[in-house]
Coordinates of C-alpha atoms in Angstrom, one line a residue:
G9 CA 0.0 -0.2 0.4
T10 CA 0.5 3.5 -0.3
L11 CA 0.3 6.3 2.2
P12 CA 0.6 10.2 1.5
V13 CA 3.3 12.4 1.0
A14 CA 2.4 15.1 3.4
S15 CA 2.8 18.2 2.0
A16 CA 3.5 21.8 3.7
E17 CA 0.2 23.2 4.1
D18 CA -1.0 19.4 5.2
V19 CA 2.0 19.4 7.4
A20 CA 0.7 23.0 8.6
A21 CA -2.9 22.1 9.5
A22 CA -1.1 19.2 11.9
V23 CA 0.4 21.1 13.7
G24 CA -2.7 24.0 13.7
R25 CA -4.6 20.8 15.6
A26 CA -1.7 20.1 17.8
R27 CA -1.7 23.1 18.8
V28 CA -5.5 23.8 19.2
A29 CA -5.3 20.8 21.4
Q30 CA -2.0 21.4 23.1
A31 CA -3.7 25.1 24.4
A32 CA -6.2 22.9 26.2
W33 CA -3.9 20.0 28.1
A34 CA -1.6 23.1 28.6
G35 CA -3.1 23.5 32.0
S36 CA -3.8 20.2 32.9
T37 CA -3.1 18.4 35.9
W38 CA -0.2 16.3 37.2
G39 CA -2.9 13.2 37.7
A40 CA -4.2 14.2 35.0
R41 CA -0.8 13.3 32.7
R42 CA 0.1 10.5 35.1
R43 CA -3.5 8.8 33.7
L44 CA -2.4 9.2 30.5
L45 CA 0.9 7.5 31.0
R46 CA -0.7 4.8 33.0
T47 CA -3.6 4.4 30.2
M48 CA -0.4 3.9 27.5
L49 CA 1.6 1.7 29.8
R50 CA -1.5 -0.2 30.5
F51 CA -1.7 -0.9 26.2
V52 CA 1.7 -1.3 25.9
T53 CA 2.1 -4.6 28.7
E54 CA -1.2 -5.3 27.8
N55 CA -0.3 -5.7 23.5
Q56 CA 3.1 -6.6 23.8
R57 CA 3.6 -8.9 21.3
A58 CA 0.9 -7.5 19.0
I59 CA 3.0 -4.4 19.3
A60 CA 6.1 -6.6 18.8
R61 CA 5.5 -7.9 15.7
V62 CA 3.7 -5.0 13.9
A63 CA 7.8 -3.7 15.1
V64 CA 9.1 -7.2 12.8
R65 CA 7.1 -6.2 10.0
E66 CA 8.1 -3.0 9.3
S67 CA 11.6 -2.4 10.3
G68 CA 13.0 -6.8 9.9
K69 CA 14.0 -7.3 13.1
T70 CA 14.0 -10.3 15.0
M71 CA 10.8 -10.6 18.1
V72 CA 12.9 -10.9 20.7
D73 CA 14.9 -7.5 19.2
A74 CA 11.5 -5.9 19.1
I75 CA 11.2 -7.1 22.2
F76 CA 14.0 -5.5 24.2
G77 CA 14.4 -2.1 21.9
E78 CA 10.8 -1.9 21.6
I79 CA 9.1 -2.7 24.5
L80 CA 10.9 -2.7 27.4
V81 CA 13.3 0.6 26.7
T82 CA 9.1 2.3 26.3
C83 CA 8.3 0.5 29.4
E84 CA 11.0 2.0 31.5
K85 CA 10.6 5.1 30.7
L86 CA 6.6 5.6 31.0
K87 CA 7.2 4.3 34.4
W88 CA 10.3 7.1 35.1
T89 CA 8.4 9.2 33.8
I90 CA 4.6 8.1 36.0
A91 CA 7.2 8.0 39.4
H92 CA 9.5 10.9 39.3
G93 CA 8.7 13.1 36.2
E94 CA 6.7 15.8 38.3
A95 CA 9.7 16.4 40.7
A96 CA 11.4 17.1 37.8
L97 CA 9.3 19.9 36.6
R98 CA 8.4 21.0 40.2
P99 CA 9.8 24.9 40.5
E100 CA 13.2 25.3 42.1
R101 CA 14.7 28.1 44.0
R102 CA 17.7 29.8 43.2
P103 CA 21.2 31.1 45.0
T104 CA 21.6 34.9 44.7
G105 CA 23.8 36.8 44.9
T106 CA 25.1 40.0 46.5
L107 CA 23.5 42.7 43.8
A108 CA 20.3 40.9 44.5
M109 CA 20.3 40.1 48.5
T110 CA 16.9 41.2 48.9
K111 CA 15.2 39.6 45.6
R112 CA 14.6 35.5 45.5
V113 CA 14.4 33.5 42.2
K114 CA 12.3 30.3 40.9
V115 CA 12.8 28.7 38.1
E116 CA 9.1 27.6 37.2
W117 CA 8.7 24.6 34.5
R118 CA 6.4 25.8 31.5
P119 CA 5.1 23.8 28.4
V120 CA 7.2 25.1 25.1
G121 CA 3.6 24.1 22.9
V122 CA 3.6 22.1 20.2
V123 CA 6.6 20.1 19.8
G124 CA 8.5 18.7 16.4
A125 CA 10.7 15.2 16.1
I126 CA 11.8 13.8 12.8
V127 CA 12.8 9.7 13.8
P128 CA 14.1 7.5 12.0
W129 CA 13.0 3.8 11.1
N130 CA 15.4 1.8 13.0
Y131 CA 12.7 1.6 16.5
P132 CA 9.4 2.2 14.8
F133 CA 7.8 1.5 18.3
H134 CA 9.9 3.3 20.2
N135 CA 11.0 6.1 18.2
V136 CA 7.7 7.4 18.4
F137 CA 6.0 6.7 22.1
N138 CA 9.8 8.2 23.2
P139 CA 9.2 11.8 22.1
V140 CA 5.3 11.5 23.2
I141 CA 6.0 10.6 26.8
S142 CA 8.5 13.3 26.9
A143 CA 6.0 16.1 25.1
L144 CA 2.4 15.1 26.9
F145 CA 3.8 15.3 30.1
A146 CA 5.2 18.3 30.3
G147 CA 1.8 19.8 28.8
N148 CA 2.5 20.1 25.1
G149 CA 1.8 18.5 21.5
I150 CA 3.8 17.2 19.3
V151 CA 3.5 16.1 15.4
I152 CA 6.1 12.7 13.9
K153 CA 7.4 13.3 11.2
V154 CA 8.0 8.8 10.6
S155 CA 11.4 8.1 8.1
E156 CA 9.9 6.8 4.6
Y157 CA 11.1 3.7 5.5
A158 CA 8.5 2.9 9.1
S159 CA 5.1 4.6 7.7
W160 CA 3.2 1.6 7.4
S161 CA 3.1 1.3 11.5
T162 CA 1.6 4.4 11.9
L163 CA -1.5 3.4 11.2
Y164 CA -1.6 1.4 13.9
Y165 CA 0.7 2.8 16.6
G166 CA -1.7 6.9 15.3
R167 CA -4.9 4.5 16.3
A168 CA -4.2 3.0 19.3
L169 CA -2.2 7.0 20.8
R170 CA -5.6 8.5 20.0
A171 CA -7.7 5.6 21.2
I172 CA -5.2 5.6 24.7
L173 CA -5.7 9.4 24.7
A174 CA -9.4 9.6 24.0
A175 CA -9.8 6.2 27.4
A176 CA -7.8 8.6 28.8
G177 CA -10.0 11.6 28.6
A178 CA -6.6 13.9 27.2
P179 CA -7.6 16.0 23.7
T180 CA -6.8 13.1 20.8
D181 CA -5.6 15.9 18.4
L182 CA -2.2 16.0 20.5
V183 CA -0.6 13.8 19.0
Q184 CA -0.1 14.2 15.1
F185 CA 1.2 12.0 12.2
V186 CA 2.7 13.3 9.4
T187 CA 4.6 10.7 6.5
G188 CA 7.0 11.6 3.0
Y189 CA 10.2 12.1 2.1
G190 CA 12.8 15.5 3.2
S191 CA 9.7 17.7 1.8
T192 CA 7.8 16.7 4.5
G193 CA 10.9 16.8 7.6
A194 CA 11.8 20.4 5.8
A195 CA 8.0 21.9 6.1
L196 CA 7.8 20.2 9.3
V197 CA 11.3 22.6 11.1
G198 CA 9.6 25.1 8.8
S199 CA 6.2 24.7 10.1
G200 CA 6.4 27.5 13.3
V201 CA 7.0 24.1 16.0
D202 CA 8.3 25.7 19.4
K203 CA 11.0 23.4 19.6
L204 CA 12.2 20.4 17.1
I205 CA 13.9 16.2 17.9
F206 CA 15.8 15.2 15.1
V207 CA 17.3 11.8 15.2
G208 CA 19.5 10.9 12.3
S209 CA 22.5 11.0 10.9
P210 CA 24.7 14.0 11.5
S211 CA 24.4 15.5 7.8
V212 CA 21.1 15.6 7.9
G213 CA 21.4 17.1 11.4
G214 CA 23.3 20.1 10.6
H215 CA 21.4 20.7 7.7
V216 CA 18.0 20.4 10.3
M217 CA 19.6 23.1 12.9
R218 CA 20.7 25.3 10.0
A219 CA 16.8 25.1 8.8
A220 CA 15.5 26.1 13.0
A221 CA 17.9 29.0 12.7
A222 CA 16.3 30.9 10.9
S223 CA 13.3 31.6 13.1
L224 CA 15.1 30.1 16.3
T225 CA 13.3 27.2 16.9
P226 CA 15.6 25.1 19.6
V227 CA 16.2 22.1 18.4
V228 CA 17.5 19.0 20.0
L229 CA 19.6 16.1 18.5
E230 CA 21.2 12.5 18.4
L231 CA 22.6 12.0 15.6
G232 CA 23.8 8.4 15.7
G233 CA 27.8 6.9 17.5
K234 CA 31.1 5.1 16.2
D235 CA 30.6 3.6 19.9
P236 CA 34.4 2.5 21.6
F237 CA 34.4 -1.2 23.2
V238 CA 38.1 -1.5 24.5
V239 CA 39.5 -5.2 26.4
C240 CA 42.5 -4.5 29.2
D241 CA 45.4 -6.9 28.9
D242 CA 44.6 -8.4 32.7
V243 CA 41.1 -10.8 32.0
S244 CA 40.6 -13.5 32.7
E245 CA 40.2 -16.9 30.0
A246 CA 36.5 -16.8 31.9
E247 CA 36.2 -13.4 32.0
L248 CA 36.4 -12.5 28.2
D249 CA 33.9 -15.6 27.7
R250 CA 31.5 -13.0 29.0
I251 CA 33.0 -10.6 26.8
A252 CA 32.3 -11.5 24.1
Q253 CA 28.5 -12.7 24.0
V254 CA 28.3 -9.2 25.6
A255 CA 30.1 -7.7 22.0
C256 CA 28.6 -10.6 20.1
R257 CA 24.8 -8.8 21.7
G258 CA 26.5 -5.3 20.8
V259 CA 27.0 -5.5 17.1
F260 CA 24.4 -8.0 16.1
Q261 CA 21.4 -7.2 17.9
N262 CA 18.8 -5.2 16.0
M263 CA 21.4 -6.6 13.1
G264 CA 24.1 -3.6 14.2
Q265 CA 21.1 -0.8 12.8
N266 CA 21.8 1.4 17.1
C267 CA 22.6 4.3 18.0
A268 CA 23.8 3.4 21.2
G269 CA 25.6 0.1 20.0
P270 CA 29.4 -1.0 19.9
E271 CA 30.6 -0.6 16.3
R272 CA 35.0 -0.1 17.1
F273 CA 36.4 -2.7 18.9
F274 CA 39.7 -2.2 21.2
V275 CA 41.1 -5.3 22.2
A276 CA 45.1 -5.9 24.3
D277 CA 47.3 -8.4 22.6
A278 CA 47.5 -10.3 25.6
A279 CA 43.4 -10.7 25.1
Y280 CA 43.5 -10.4 21.5
A281 CA 43.8 -14.5 19.9
G282 CA 40.9 -15.2 22.7
F283 CA 38.9 -12.3 22.4
C284 CA 38.6 -13.4 18.1
S285 CA 38.3 -16.9 18.9
R286 CA 35.3 -16.1 20.9
V287 CA 33.8 -13.3 18.7
G288 CA 34.4 -15.4 15.4
A289 CA 32.2 -18.9 17.3
I290 CA 29.6 -16.8 18.1
A291 CA 28.8 -15.5 14.4
S292 CA 29.5 -18.0 13.1
R293 CA 26.3 -20.0 14.6
L294 CA 24.0 -16.6 13.9
K295 CA 21.2 -17.6 11.7
C296 CA 20.4 -14.7 9.9
G297 CA 17.0 -14.5 7.5
P298 CA 12.9 -14.2 7.9
P299 CA 12.3 -13.0 11.8
L300 CA 8.1 -13.8 11.9
D301 CA 8.5 -17.1 9.9
D302 CA 11.3 -19.1 12.2
A303 CA 11.7 -19.0 15.7
E304 CA 15.2 -19.7 15.9
V305 CA 16.7 -16.6 13.5
D306 CA 19.2 -14.6 15.9
C307 CA 19.4 -12.0 13.0
G308 CA 16.5 -10.4 10.9
A309 CA 16.9 -8.3 7.9
I310 CA 18.2 -4.2 7.0
T311 CA 16.0 -2.4 6.8
M312 CA 17.3 0.1 4.0
G313 CA 18.0 -2.5 2.3
R314 CA 19.8 -3.3 -0.5
R315 CA 21.6 0.9 -0.4
Q316 CA 22.6 0.2 2.8
M317 CA 24.3 -3.7 2.0
G318 CA 26.4 -1.4 -0.7
H319 CA 27.5 1.5 2.1
Y320 CA 28.7 -2.3 4.1
Q321 CA 30.0 -3.8 1.7
A322 CA 32.2 -1.3 0.2
L323 CA 33.6 -0.1 3.9
V324 CA 34.4 -4.1 4.1
D325 CA 35.8 -4.3 0.8
D326 CA 38.4 -0.7 2.1
A327 CA 39.4 -2.3 5.4
V328 CA 40.8 -5.8 3.2
S329 CA 42.6 -4.2 0.4
K330 CA 44.1 -2.7 3.4
G331 CA 45.3 -5.5 5.7
A332 CA 42.3 -6.7 7.7
R333 CA 41.1 -9.7 7.9
L334 CA 38.2 -11.4 7.8
L335 CA 36.5 -14.1 9.9
V336 CA 33.2 -14.7 9.1
G337 CA 30.6 -13.2 6.2
G338 CA 31.7 -10.0 4.8
Y339 CA 29.8 -10.5 2.2
T340 CA 26.2 -9.4 -0.2
P341 CA 24.6 -12.6 -0.9
S342 CA 24.0 -13.4 -4.3
G343 CA 23.1 -15.9 -6.4
D344 CA 21.6 -19.3 -5.3
D345 CA 22.0 -17.7 -1.9
P346 CA 18.6 -18.6 -0.1
L347 CA 19.4 -15.4 1.3
A348 CA 20.1 -13.0 -1.8
A349 CA 16.3 -12.7 -1.9
G350 CA 15.7 -10.5 0.6
S351 CA 17.4 -7.5 2.4
F352 CA 19.6 -9.3 4.6
Y353 CA 23.9 -9.3 5.3
P354 CA 25.0 -12.2 7.2
P355 CA 26.7 -11.3 10.6
T356 CA 30.3 -10.6 9.8
V357 CA 34.1 -10.1 12.0
I358 CA 36.7 -8.7 10.7
V359 CA 39.9 -8.4 12.4
D360 CA 43.6 -6.9 12.4
V361 CA 41.3 -3.9 11.3
P362 CA 44.2 -0.6 10.2
E363 CA 44.0 2.5 11.7
S364 CA 43.9 4.4 7.9
A365 CA 40.9 2.0 7.2
D366 CA 37.2 4.5 6.5
I367 CA 35.4 1.8 8.9
L368 CA 36.9 3.5 11.7
Q369 CA 35.8 6.3 10.8
T370 CA 32.2 5.9 8.8
E371 CA 29.0 5.0 11.2
I372 CA 28.9 1.3 9.9
F373 CA 25.2 1.2 11.3
G374 CA 25.2 -2.5 9.9
P375 CA 25.8 -6.1 11.5
I376 CA 29.5 -6.3 11.2
M377 CA 32.0 -6.4 14.7
C378 CA 36.0 -4.2 13.9
V379 CA 38.6 -5.0 16.1
V380 CA 41.8 -3.5 16.7
R381 CA 44.7 -5.2 18.4
V382 CA 46.4 -3.1 20.1
A383 CA 49.5 -3.5 20.3
D384 CA 51.9 -4.6 23.9
C385 CA 53.5 -0.9 24.9
G386 CA 55.1 -2.5 27.9
G387 CA 53.3 -2.3 30.4
A388 CA 49.4 -2.3 31.9
A389 CA 50.0 1.4 31.7
A390 CA 50.9 2.6 28.2
N391 CA 48.5 -0.2 26.8
D392 CA 44.7 1.2 28.0
D393 CA 47.2 4.6 26.8
E394 CA 47.7 3.4 23.4
A395 CA 44.0 1.5 23.5
V396 CA 42.7 5.6 24.1
R397 CA 44.2 6.9 22.0
L398 CA 43.0 4.7 19.8
A399 CA 39.8 5.0 20.6
N400 CA 39.3 8.5 20.0
N401 CA 40.7 8.5 17.0
C402 CA 37.7 9.4 15.6
D403 CA 34.7 12.4 15.4
F404 CA 32.1 10.9 16.9
A405 CA 30.3 8.2 19.1
L406 CA 27.4 7.6 21.3
S407 CA 28.5 5.6 24.6
S408 CA 31.1 3.5 25.9
C409 CA 32.8 0.3 26.9
A410 CA 35.2 -1.1 28.7
F411 CA 36.3 -4.1 30.7
A412 CA 39.3 -4.7 32.8
Q413 CA 39.3 -7.4 35.7
S414 CA 39.6 -4.6 38.1
A415 CA 36.9 -2.3 38.3
P416 CA 39.1 0.5 39.1
R417 CA 41.2 0.4 35.7
A418 CA 37.9 -0.5 34.2
R419 CA 36.6 3.0 35.6
A420 CA 39.5 5.2 34.8
V421 CA 40.1 4.2 30.4
A422 CA 36.5 4.4 30.6
A423 CA 36.6 8.0 31.6
R424 CA 39.2 8.5 28.7
L425 CA 36.9 7.3 26.6
P426 CA 34.6 9.1 23.5
G427 CA 31.5 8.7 24.2
G428 CA 29.1 10.7 26.1
G429 CA 27.3 6.9 28.2
V430 CA 29.5 4.3 30.1
P431 CA 28.4 1.2 30.6
P432 CA 29.2 -0.7 34.5
P433 CA 32.7 -2.0 33.5
Q434 CA 31.9 -5.2 35.3
P435 CA 31.9 -7.9 32.5
H436 CA 29.8 -10.6 34.1
L437 CA 27.2 -8.3 33.5
E438 CA 24.9 -9.7 30.7
E439 CA 23.6 -6.1 29.1
A440 CA 26.0 -3.4 29.6
L441 CA 24.2 0.2 30.8
R442 CA 24.3 3.0 28.7
L443 CA 23.4 5.1 30.8
R444 CA 24.3 8.4 29.4
S445 CA 25.8 11.8 30.9
P446 CA 24.2 14.7 28.8
A447 CA 26.8 17.0 30.4
A448 CA 30.0 14.3 29.0
A449 CA 28.5 14.5 25.5
R450 CA 28.2 17.8 25.3
V451 CA 31.5 18.2 25.7
A452 CA 33.6 15.0 24.3
L453 CA 31.2 14.8 21.4
Q454 CA 31.9 16.1 18.0
Q455 CA 29.0 15.0 15.9
E456 CA 26.6 13.0 17.9
A457 CA 24.5 15.2 20.5
L458 CA 23.6 17.8 21.6
D459 CA 20.8 16.8 24.0
C460 CA 20.0 13.4 25.0
D461 CA 17.2 11.3 26.2
D462 CA 18.4 11.4 30.1
P463 CA 14.2 10.9 31.5
R464 CA 14.8 14.1 33.6
L465 CA 16.0 16.0 31.0
A466 CA 13.6 14.5 29.0
V467 CA 10.7 16.7 29.6
R468 CA 12.7 19.1 31.1
R469 CA 13.6 19.9 27.2
L470 CA 10.2 20.3 26.5
W471 CA 9.0 23.4 29.1
A472 CA 10.7 26.7 28.1
A473 CA 13.4 26.6 31.9
G474 CA 16.7 27.9 32.4
R475 CA 19.7 25.0 33.4
A476 CA 18.6 21.4 33.8
R477 CA 20.8 19.5 36.5
I478 CA 21.4 15.8 35.0
L479 CA 20.7 13.1 36.8
Q480 CA 21.7 9.0 35.7
T481 CA 19.4 6.3 35.8
R482 CA 18.6 2.7 37.0
L483 CA 17.9 0.7 34.8
Q484 CA 14.2 -2.0 35.7
V485 CA 14.0 -5.6 34.6
Y486 CA 10.8 -6.2 33.2
F487 CA 8.8 -9.7 32.4
I488 CA 7.5 -10.1 29.4
R489 CA 4.3 -12.1 29.8
A490 CA 4.4 -14.9 26.3
E491 CA 0.4 -14.2 25.3
G492 CA 0.1 -13.1 22.3
Q493 CA -3.7 -10.2 21.6
G494 CA -5.7 -11.2 18.7
E495 CA -7.1 -6.8 20.1
F496 CA -6.2 -4.3 22.3
G497 CA -8.6 -1.8 24.2
V498 CA -6.9 0.8 26.4
R499 CA -9.3 1.2 30.0
R500 CA -8.8 3.8 32.1
P501 CA -6.1 2.5 35.1
N502 CA -7.0 2.1 38.5
H503 CA -10.4 4.0 38.2
G504 CA -13.7 3.2 36.7
S505 CA -16.1 0.0 35.9
G506 CA -12.9 -1.5 34.1
R507 CA -14.9 -2.3 30.6
P508 CA -13.1 -1.6 27.6
Q509 CA -13.0 2.6 27.0
C510 CA -12.4 2.1 23.1
V511 CA -11.5 -1.1 21.1
V512 CA -8.1 -0.9 17.6
E513 CA -7.7 -3.1 15.2
I514 CA -5.0 -3.8 13.2
E515 CA -5.5 -2.6 9.9
G516 CA -3.8 -5.2 7.2
Y517 CA -2.7 -7.4 10.2
E518 CA -3.8 -9.7 12.4
P519 CA -1.7 -11.0 15.3
Q520 CA -1.5 -14.8 15.7
R521 CA -2.6 -15.8 19.5
G522 CA -0.4 -18.0 21.0
E523 CA 3.0 -17.5 19.9
R524 CA 6.7 -17.3 22.0
A525 CA 7.3 -13.8 23.3
S526 CA 11.2 -15.0 23.3
R527 CA 13.0 -18.4 23.0

C-alpha cells in the first residue's frame, strides 16, 4: 500500500490541530498526565505481542529484539516518568548574588507548546512513543514525521495513541503524524513548531539545525554513534567468555542498526587471540533470515535494503584492501544463497583492522564487528594509553565500554573514552547498561548529541526553562508475558467500571494468538 506525502499545507494543518489541543492540555493536572501515561503503559504491557509483531514487519528485526528494544525501553521510560516526572518539573529556588540579596529567585517550568519530532526507522514503535511520552507529560502537543522506511506502522500506532488519549480523557489531536520524504521534514522544521527533535545522521542533523536557526527554533539532536569497546590486557579466560557474549549482543542486536552500540573494538594484545576466536565462533553460529517465519532466527533484515548493504560492502572491501582479515561474513548474498532474495547481510567479524581503514571513521549502522589489536607497549598503563588513543581517534561516538579484571582500572579507562555514556565496567553483566551523561556528551562528542534521552532532561527540555540539572538513571527489568493479543482494549487505569473504553484493530495485519514472546 501507499501513504500520502504530506505537503507544507498538510504539515501546517497538523501543527494547527496539535496547537488547538495543546492549549487545552497545557493546564492539565499532574494527576491527569499520570493517568494518561498509566493508560499508555497498560496498553503496551497488554498488547506487547501485537506491538512487537508490527515493529518486526516494519523494520525486519527479530521478535526478541522487538521485545528488548521496543517494549522494555518504552515501559521503562513510562514507569520513570509516572514516578518522577512531576518532581523533575517542580519549581526550583536558585541562589542569588550579592547585588540581588533582597530578591528571591525561582525557576518555573512551562510547556513549550507544539513539539516537532523527526524520527528514524530502526525502532518504529519506541522512536514514536519516546518523544510522545515526554512531550505529553510536559503539557505539549507533538507532530511526528516518521521515516519513509517506517510509515506503515503509524496506521496502527497512530490509532492506538488516539485511543489512549480518548480513554484517558485527553484531547485526541495532541499527537499528529505526517508521512513523506525530506520535503515533509523540511516543512515541519519551518512550520512554526516551538521546539524540534531530530534523530538521524550527522549530515541531515546539520541541515535541520541550519534551517531551524532561521526562526531561532530550539533543536534537540541525536546523531548516531561509533562507539568504542575496550578490552584491557588483564582479563581472564573466563571473563573473555562473558565479554565476547556482551560484544556480540552489542553488535548484532537489531542487526547493528542502533544509535548507541559498539562498532569499534580495541582489544589488548594479551587478550586478542582469545577474544577473536570467541566472537568468531559466536557470529558463525548466528542464524540470519526472515524473523517471523522461523523462531530460531537470530538476525533479521536490513531495513534500508540493498542501498545500505552496498554501504557495508564498500567499508568491508576497503578494510580488507588495507590489510584487515575476515573471520565471518563480509559479503553480499547473491545467486543461489537463500539470503539473496531479501535484504539480509550476514553477521560479520573483521579483525586486524588498520587505523587507516574507512570503517573506523564512518558509521556502519549494521552487523559488522571491527576488531583492532592494541599493541603491547610494555606495561598496563602504556597499553591503556594506546587503547584510549585509538578509541579517541574518531570524530564521534555516543556511548563507550571498557572491560578489565579490576573495576578501578576499567573505570579509569572509561573516563578517558569519548562517549557520553559509559556502562558499568563489570564484565560479568550480561548487558552493557548505557547510562548517558548529557553534560559529558556536550563536551566530548563532536558530531553526536546536543541533548540526550536522560528521562529527567527529556521532560524538562520540552518546557521553557533555564538550566537543567542532569541525573543518570537506573535500569529496571520487566518480565514479559508470552500471551498474544488479537486486539487491544485501552482502559482507564484504577478507576471507573474497568470495561474497555475503546478497541483498536490492526489494519492489514492480524496477530496470531499463542506465539512465544522469546526463545
